[in-house]
Short mmCIF file of C-alpha atoms in Angstrom, two decimals:
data_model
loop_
_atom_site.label_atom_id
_atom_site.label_comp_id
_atom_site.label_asym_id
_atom_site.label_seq_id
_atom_site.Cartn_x
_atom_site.Cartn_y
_atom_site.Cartn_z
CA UNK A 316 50.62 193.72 -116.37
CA UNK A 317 51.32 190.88 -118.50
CA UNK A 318 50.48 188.10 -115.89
CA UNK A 319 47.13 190.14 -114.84
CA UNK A 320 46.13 190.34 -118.78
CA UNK A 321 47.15 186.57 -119.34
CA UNK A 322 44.88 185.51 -116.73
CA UNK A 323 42.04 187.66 -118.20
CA UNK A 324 42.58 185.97 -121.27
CA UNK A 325 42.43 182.67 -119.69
CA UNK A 326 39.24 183.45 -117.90
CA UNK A 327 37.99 184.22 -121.38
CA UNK A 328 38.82 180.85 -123.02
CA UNK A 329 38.18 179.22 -120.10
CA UNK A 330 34.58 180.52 -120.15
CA UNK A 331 33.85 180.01 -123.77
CA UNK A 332 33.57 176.10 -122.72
CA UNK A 333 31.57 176.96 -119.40
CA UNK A 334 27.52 176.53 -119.10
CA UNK A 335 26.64 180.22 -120.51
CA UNK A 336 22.88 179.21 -121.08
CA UNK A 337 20.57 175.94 -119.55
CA UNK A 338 17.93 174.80 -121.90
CA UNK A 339 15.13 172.74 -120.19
CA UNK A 340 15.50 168.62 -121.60
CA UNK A 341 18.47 169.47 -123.00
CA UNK A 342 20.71 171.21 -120.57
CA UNK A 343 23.61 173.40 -120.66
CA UNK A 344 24.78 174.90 -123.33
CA UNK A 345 28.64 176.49 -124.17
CA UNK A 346 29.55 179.22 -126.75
CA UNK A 347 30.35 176.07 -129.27
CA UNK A 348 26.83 174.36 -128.83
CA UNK A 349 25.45 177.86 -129.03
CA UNK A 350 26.41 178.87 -132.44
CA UNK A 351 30.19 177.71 -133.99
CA UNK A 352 30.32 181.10 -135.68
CA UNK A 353 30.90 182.56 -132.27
CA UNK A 354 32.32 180.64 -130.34
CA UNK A 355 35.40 180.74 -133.62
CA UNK A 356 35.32 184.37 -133.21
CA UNK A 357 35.90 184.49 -129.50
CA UNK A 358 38.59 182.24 -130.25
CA UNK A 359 40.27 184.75 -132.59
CA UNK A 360 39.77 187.62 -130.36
CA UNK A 361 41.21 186.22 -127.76
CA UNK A 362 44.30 184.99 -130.18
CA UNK A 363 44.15 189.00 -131.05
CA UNK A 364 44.24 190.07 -127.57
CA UNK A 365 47.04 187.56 -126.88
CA UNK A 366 49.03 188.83 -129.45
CA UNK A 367 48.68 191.90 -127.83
CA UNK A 368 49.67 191.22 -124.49
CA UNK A 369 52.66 189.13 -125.72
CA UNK A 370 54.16 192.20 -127.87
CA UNK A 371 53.58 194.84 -124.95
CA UNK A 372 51.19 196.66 -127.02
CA UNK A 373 48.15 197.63 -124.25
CA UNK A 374 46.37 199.01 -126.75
CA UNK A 375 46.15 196.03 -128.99
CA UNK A 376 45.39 193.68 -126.17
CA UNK A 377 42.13 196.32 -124.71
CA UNK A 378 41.74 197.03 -128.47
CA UNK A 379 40.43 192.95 -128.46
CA UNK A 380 38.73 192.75 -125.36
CA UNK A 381 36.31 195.61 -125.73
CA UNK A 382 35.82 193.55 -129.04
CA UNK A 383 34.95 190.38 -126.78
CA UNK A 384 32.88 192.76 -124.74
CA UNK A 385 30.83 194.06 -127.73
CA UNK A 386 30.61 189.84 -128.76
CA UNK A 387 29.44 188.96 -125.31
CA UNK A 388 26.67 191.57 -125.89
CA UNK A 389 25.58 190.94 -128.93
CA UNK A 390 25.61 187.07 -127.95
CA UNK A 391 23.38 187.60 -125.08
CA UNK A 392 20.98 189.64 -127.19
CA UNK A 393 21.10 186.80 -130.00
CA UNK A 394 20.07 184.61 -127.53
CA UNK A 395 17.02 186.46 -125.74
CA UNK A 396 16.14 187.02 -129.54
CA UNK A 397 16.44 183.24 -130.94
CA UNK A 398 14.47 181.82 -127.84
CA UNK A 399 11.51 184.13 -128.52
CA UNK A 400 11.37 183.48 -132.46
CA UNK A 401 12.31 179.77 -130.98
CA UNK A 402 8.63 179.72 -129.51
CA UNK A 403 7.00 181.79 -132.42
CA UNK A 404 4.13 179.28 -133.23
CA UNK A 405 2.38 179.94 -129.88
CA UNK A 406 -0.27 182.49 -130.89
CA UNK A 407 -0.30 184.57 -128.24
CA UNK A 408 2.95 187.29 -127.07
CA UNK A 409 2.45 186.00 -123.18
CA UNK A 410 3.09 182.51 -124.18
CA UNK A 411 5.61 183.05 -126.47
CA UNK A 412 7.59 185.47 -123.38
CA UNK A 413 6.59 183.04 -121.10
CA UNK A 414 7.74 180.08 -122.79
CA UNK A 415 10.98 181.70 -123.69
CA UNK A 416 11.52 182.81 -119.97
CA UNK A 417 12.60 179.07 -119.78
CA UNK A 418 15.63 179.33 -121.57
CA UNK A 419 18.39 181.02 -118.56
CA UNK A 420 21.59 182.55 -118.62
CA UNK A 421 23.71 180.38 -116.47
CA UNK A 422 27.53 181.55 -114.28
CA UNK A 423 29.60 181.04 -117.46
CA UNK A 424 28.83 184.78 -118.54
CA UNK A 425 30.59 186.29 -115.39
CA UNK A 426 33.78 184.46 -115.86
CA UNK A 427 33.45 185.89 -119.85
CA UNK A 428 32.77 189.20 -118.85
CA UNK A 429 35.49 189.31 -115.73
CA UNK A 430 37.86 187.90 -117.91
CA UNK A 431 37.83 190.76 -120.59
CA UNK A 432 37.03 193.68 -118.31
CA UNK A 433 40.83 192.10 -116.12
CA UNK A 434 42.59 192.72 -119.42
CA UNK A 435 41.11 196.13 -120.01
CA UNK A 436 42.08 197.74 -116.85
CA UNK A 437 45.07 196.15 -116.33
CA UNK A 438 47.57 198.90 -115.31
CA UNK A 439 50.60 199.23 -117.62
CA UNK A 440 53.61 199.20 -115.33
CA UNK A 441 56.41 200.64 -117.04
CA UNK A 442 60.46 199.88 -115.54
CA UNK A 443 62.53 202.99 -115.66
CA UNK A 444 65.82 202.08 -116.63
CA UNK A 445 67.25 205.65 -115.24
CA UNK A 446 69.99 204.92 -112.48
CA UNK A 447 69.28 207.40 -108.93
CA UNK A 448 72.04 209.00 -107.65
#
């Protein structure tokens, strides 16, 4: 379980520096160029979740990724949201969707989303110490 989780958490981290959105002219963007405010709270979940997985505590460690799950979320609705108010001087709604159709999610968000959804189902595999006779 450990290992499995560990590499969810990786894939986490790992995607926080990945392209998660392409902006025409200026290109691809990571959770950092994005907004700092998130990209530091990814961080910290995933130092939660860590702390989970290195203590054996499951529930700590899925506690922290349906956290990053519910940050991934709200992250992708931020920015559908900001790129529409982004092209809010064009006076007409088609424009303004049209214009903000520009702005794409890019392959980072998989490797986000794999990587917490690994450390949520995870199985626990417990050792039984019992001896068979």
């Amino acid at each position: 379980m450990k290992n499995i989780q560990l590499l969810g958490l990786l894939l986490v981290v790992v995607g926080s520096f990945l392209p998660l959105v392409h902006v025409p002219i200026i290109g691809n963007w990571n959770y950092w160029k994005l907004d700092h405010s998130l990209a530091i709270t990814c961080w910290i979940l995933s130092a939660g979740a860590l702390f989970g997985i290195v203590n054996n505590s499951a529930k700590i460690a899925r506690t922290f990724a349906v956290l990053l799950i519910l940050l991934f979320i709200l992250s992708l609705i931020a920015v559908k949201v900001q790129s529409l108010d982004y092209f809010s001087f064009l006076p007409f709604k088609s424009w303004r969707e049209t214009f903000a159709g520009v702005v794409k999610l890019k392959w980072g968000w998989a490797i986000e989303f794999l990587g917490a959804f690994i450390i949520i189902l995870a199985k626990n595999n417990k050792v039984n110490n019992k001896t068979q006779i």
